[in-house]
mmCIF file with all atom_site columns, C-alpha atoms in Angstrom:
data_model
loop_
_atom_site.group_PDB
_atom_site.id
_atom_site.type_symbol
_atom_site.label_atom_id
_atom_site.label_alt_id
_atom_site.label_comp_id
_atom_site.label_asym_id
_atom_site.label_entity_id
_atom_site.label_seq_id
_atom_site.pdbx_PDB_ins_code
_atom_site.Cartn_x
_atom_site.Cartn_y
_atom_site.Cartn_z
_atom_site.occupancy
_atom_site.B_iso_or_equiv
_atom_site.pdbx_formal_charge
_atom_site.auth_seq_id
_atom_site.auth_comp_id
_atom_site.auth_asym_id
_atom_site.auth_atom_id
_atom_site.pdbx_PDB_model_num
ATOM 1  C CA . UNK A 1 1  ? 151.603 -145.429 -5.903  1.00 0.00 ? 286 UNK A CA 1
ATOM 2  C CA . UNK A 1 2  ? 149.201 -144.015 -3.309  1.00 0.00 ? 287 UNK A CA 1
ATOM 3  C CA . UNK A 1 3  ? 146.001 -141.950 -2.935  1.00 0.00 ? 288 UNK A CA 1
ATOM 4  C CA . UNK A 1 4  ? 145.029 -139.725 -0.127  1.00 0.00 ? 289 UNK A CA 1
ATOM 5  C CA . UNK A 1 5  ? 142.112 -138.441 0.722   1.00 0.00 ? 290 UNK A CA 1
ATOM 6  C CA . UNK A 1 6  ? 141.667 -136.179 4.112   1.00 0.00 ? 291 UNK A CA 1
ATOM 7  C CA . UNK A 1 7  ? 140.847 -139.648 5.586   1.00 0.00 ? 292 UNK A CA 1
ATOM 8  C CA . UNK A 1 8  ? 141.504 -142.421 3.430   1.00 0.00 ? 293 UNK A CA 1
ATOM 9  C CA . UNK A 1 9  ? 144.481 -143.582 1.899   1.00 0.00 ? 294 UNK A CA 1
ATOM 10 C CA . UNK A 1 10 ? 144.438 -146.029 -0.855  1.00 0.00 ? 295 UNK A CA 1
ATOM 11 C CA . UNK A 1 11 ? 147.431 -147.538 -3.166  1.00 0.00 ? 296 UNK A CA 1
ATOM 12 C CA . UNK A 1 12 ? 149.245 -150.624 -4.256  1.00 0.00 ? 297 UNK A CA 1
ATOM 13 C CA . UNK A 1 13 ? 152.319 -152.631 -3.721  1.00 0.00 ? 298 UNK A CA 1
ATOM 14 C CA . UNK A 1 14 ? 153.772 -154.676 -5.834  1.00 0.00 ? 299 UNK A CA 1
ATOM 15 C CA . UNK A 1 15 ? 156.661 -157.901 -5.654  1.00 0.00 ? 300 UNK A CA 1
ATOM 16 C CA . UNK A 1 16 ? 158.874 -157.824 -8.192  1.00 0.00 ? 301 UNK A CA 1
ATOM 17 C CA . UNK A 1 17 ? 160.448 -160.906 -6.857  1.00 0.00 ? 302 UNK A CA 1
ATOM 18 C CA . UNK A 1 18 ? 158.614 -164.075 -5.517  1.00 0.00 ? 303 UNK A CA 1
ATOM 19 C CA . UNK A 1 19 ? 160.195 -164.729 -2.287  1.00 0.00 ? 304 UNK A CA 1
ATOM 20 C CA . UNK A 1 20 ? 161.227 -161.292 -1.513  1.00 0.00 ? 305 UNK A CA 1
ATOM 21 C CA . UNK A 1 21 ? 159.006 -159.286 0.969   1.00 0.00 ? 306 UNK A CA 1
ATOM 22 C CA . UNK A 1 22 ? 157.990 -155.741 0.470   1.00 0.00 ? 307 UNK A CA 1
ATOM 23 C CA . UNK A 1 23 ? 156.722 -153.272 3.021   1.00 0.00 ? 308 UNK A CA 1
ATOM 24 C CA . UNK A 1 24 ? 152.821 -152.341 1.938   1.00 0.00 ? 309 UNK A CA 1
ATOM 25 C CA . UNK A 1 25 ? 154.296 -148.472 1.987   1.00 0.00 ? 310 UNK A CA 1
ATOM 26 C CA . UNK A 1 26 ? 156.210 -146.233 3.711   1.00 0.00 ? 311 UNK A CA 1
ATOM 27 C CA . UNK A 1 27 ? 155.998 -145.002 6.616   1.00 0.00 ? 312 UNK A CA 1
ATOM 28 C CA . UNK A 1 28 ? 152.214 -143.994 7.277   1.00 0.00 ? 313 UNK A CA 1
ATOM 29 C CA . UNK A 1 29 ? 149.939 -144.601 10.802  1.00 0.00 ? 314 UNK A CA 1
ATOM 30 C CA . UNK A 1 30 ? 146.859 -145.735 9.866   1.00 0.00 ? 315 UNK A CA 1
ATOM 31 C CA . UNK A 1 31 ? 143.880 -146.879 12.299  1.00 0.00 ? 316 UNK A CA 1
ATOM 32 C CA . UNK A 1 32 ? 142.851 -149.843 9.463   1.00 0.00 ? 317 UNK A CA 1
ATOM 33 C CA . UNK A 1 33 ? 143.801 -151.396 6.614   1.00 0.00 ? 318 UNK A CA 1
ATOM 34 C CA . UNK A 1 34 ? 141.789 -153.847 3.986   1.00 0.00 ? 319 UNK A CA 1
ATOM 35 C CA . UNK A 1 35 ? 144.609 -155.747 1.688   1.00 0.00 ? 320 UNK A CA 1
ATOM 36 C CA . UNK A 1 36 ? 143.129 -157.277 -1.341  1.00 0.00 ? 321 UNK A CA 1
ATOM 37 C CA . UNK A 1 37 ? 144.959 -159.173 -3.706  1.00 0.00 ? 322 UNK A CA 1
ATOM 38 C CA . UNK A 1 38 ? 144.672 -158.138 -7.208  1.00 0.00 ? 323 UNK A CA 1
ATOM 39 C CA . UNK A 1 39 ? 142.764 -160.073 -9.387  1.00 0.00 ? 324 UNK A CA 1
ATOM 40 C CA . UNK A 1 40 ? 145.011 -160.780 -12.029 1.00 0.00 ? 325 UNK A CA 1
ATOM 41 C CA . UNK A 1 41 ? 147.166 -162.797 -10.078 1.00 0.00 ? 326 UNK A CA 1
ATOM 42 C CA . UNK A 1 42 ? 148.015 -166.477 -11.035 1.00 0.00 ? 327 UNK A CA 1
ATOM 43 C CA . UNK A 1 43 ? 149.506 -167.174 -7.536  1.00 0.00 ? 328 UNK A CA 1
ATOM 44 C CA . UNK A 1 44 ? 148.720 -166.462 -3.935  1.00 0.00 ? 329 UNK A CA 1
ATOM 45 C CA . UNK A 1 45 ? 150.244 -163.320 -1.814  1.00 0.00 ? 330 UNK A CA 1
ATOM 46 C CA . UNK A 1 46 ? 150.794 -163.715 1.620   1.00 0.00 ? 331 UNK A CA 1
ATOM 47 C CA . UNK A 1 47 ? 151.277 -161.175 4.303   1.00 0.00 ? 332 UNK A CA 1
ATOM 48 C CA . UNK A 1 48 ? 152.692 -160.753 7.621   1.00 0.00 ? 333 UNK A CA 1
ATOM 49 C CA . UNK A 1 49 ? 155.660 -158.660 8.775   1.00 0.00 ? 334 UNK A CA 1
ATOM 50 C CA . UNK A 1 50 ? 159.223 -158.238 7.509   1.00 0.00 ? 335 UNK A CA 1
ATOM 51 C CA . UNK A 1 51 ? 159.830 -162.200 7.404   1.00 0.00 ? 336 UNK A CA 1
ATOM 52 C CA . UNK A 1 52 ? 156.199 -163.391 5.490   1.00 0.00 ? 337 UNK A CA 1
ATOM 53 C CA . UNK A 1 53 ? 156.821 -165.783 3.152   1.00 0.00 ? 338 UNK A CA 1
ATOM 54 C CA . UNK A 1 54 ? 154.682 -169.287 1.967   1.00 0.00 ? 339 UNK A CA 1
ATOM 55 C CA . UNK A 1 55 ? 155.238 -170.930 5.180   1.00 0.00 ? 340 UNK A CA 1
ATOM 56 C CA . UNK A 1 56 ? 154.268 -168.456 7.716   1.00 0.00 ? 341 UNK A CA 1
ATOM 57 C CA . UNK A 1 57 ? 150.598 -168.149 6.629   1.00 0.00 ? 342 UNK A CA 1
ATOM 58 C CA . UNK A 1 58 ? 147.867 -169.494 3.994   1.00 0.00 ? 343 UNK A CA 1
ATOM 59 C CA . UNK A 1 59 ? 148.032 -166.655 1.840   1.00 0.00 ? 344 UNK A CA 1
ATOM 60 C CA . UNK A 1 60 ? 144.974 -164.537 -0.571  1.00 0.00 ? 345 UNK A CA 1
ATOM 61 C CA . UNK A 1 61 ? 143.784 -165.736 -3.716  1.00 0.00 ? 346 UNK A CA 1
ATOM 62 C CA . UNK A 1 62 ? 143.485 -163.436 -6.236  1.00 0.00 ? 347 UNK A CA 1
ATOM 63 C CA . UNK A 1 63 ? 140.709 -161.486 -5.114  1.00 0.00 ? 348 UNK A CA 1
ATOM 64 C CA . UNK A 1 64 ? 140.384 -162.433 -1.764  1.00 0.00 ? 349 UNK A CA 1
ATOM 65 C CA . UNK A 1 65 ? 141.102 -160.111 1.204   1.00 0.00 ? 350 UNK A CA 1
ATOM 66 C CA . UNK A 1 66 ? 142.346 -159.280 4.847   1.00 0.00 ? 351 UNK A CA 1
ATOM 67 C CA . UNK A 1 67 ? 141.682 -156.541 7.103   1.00 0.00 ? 352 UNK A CA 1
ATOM 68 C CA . UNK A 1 68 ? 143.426 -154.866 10.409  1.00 0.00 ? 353 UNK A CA 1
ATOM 69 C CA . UNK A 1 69 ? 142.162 -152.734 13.119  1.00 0.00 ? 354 UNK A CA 1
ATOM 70 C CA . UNK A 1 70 ? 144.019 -151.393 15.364  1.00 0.00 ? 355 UNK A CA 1
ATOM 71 C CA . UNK A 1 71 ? 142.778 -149.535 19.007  1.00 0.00 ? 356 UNK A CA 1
ATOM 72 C CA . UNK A 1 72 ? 145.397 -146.732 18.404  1.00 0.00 ? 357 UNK A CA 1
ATOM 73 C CA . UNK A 1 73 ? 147.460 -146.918 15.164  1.00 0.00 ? 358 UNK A CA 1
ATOM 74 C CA . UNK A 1 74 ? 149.692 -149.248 13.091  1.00 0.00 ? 359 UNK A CA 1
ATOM 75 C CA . UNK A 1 75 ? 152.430 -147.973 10.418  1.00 0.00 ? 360 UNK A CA 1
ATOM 76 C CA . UNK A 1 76 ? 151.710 -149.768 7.175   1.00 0.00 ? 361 UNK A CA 1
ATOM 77 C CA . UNK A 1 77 ? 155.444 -149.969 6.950   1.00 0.00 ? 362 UNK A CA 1
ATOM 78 C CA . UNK A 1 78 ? 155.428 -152.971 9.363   1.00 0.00 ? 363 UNK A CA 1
ATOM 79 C CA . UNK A 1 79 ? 153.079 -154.677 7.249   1.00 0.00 ? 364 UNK A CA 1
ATOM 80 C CA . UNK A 1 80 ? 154.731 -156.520 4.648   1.00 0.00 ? 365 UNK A CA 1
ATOM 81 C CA . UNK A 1 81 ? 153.641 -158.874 1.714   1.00 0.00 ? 366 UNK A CA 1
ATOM 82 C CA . UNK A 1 82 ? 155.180 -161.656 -0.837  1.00 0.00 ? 367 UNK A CA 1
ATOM 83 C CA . UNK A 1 83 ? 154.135 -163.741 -3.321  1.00 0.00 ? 368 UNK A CA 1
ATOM 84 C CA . UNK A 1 84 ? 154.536 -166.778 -5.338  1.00 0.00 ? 369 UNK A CA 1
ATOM 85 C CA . UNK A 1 85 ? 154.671 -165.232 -8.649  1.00 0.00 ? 370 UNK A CA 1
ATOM 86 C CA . UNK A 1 86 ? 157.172 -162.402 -9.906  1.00 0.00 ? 371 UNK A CA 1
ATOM 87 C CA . UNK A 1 87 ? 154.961 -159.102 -10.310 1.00 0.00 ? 372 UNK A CA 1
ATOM 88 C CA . UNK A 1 88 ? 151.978 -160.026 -8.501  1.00 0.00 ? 373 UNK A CA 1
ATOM 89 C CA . UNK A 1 89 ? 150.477 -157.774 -5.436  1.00 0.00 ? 374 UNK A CA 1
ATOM 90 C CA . UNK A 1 90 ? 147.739 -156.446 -3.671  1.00 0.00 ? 375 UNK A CA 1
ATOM 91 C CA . UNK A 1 91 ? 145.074 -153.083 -3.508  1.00 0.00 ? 376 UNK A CA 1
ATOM 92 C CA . UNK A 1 92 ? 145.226 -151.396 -0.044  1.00 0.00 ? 377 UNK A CA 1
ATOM 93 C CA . UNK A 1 93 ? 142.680 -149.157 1.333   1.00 0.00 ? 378 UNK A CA 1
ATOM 94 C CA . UNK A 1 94 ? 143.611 -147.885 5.127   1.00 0.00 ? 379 UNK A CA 1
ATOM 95 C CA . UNK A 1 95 ? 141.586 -145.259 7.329   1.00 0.00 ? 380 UNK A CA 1
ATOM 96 C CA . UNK A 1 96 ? 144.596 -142.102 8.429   1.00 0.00 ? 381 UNK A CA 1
ATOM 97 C CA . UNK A 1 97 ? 145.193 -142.168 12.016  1.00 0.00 ? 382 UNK A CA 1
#
């Protein structure tokens, strides 16, 4: 579920399956993007594009973050995120192109 504000867009995503990746949204250009992993989580969430998984990158504790700039835009579509643990995600807040 998403949020938008003239500028801002905020919302969620969610993996129902550990070991599946899931696009952060559809389809939106956004000049930045700050992915936080929800607190709750027991395991970490890693993200990257369509083929992220536990060995391409460290991955976010719960509550830890990442952030993207971009010069001219980037579709949060292309960014994608898994995790260890069935039902676990992230918060998004991105800036509209």
């Amino acid at each position: 579920m998403a949020s938008e504000s003239p500028h801002i867009l905020s919302g969620e995503a969610i993996v129902t399956t550990g070991g599946t990746a899931v696009a952060l949204s559809a389809s939106r250009r956004v000049r930045s993007v700050s992915i936080r992993a929800k607190a709750g989580n027991t395991g970490q969430v890693y993200v990257g594009g369509s083929d992220v998984d536990s060995t391409v990158n460290d991955g976010l504790d719960a509550g830890e973050s990442i952030s993207f700039d971009s010069v001219g835009w980037m579709d949060l579509a292309d960014i994608f995120i898994d995790a260890d643990t069935n039902g676990e995600g992230v918060d998004f807040y991105a800036v509209k192109a």
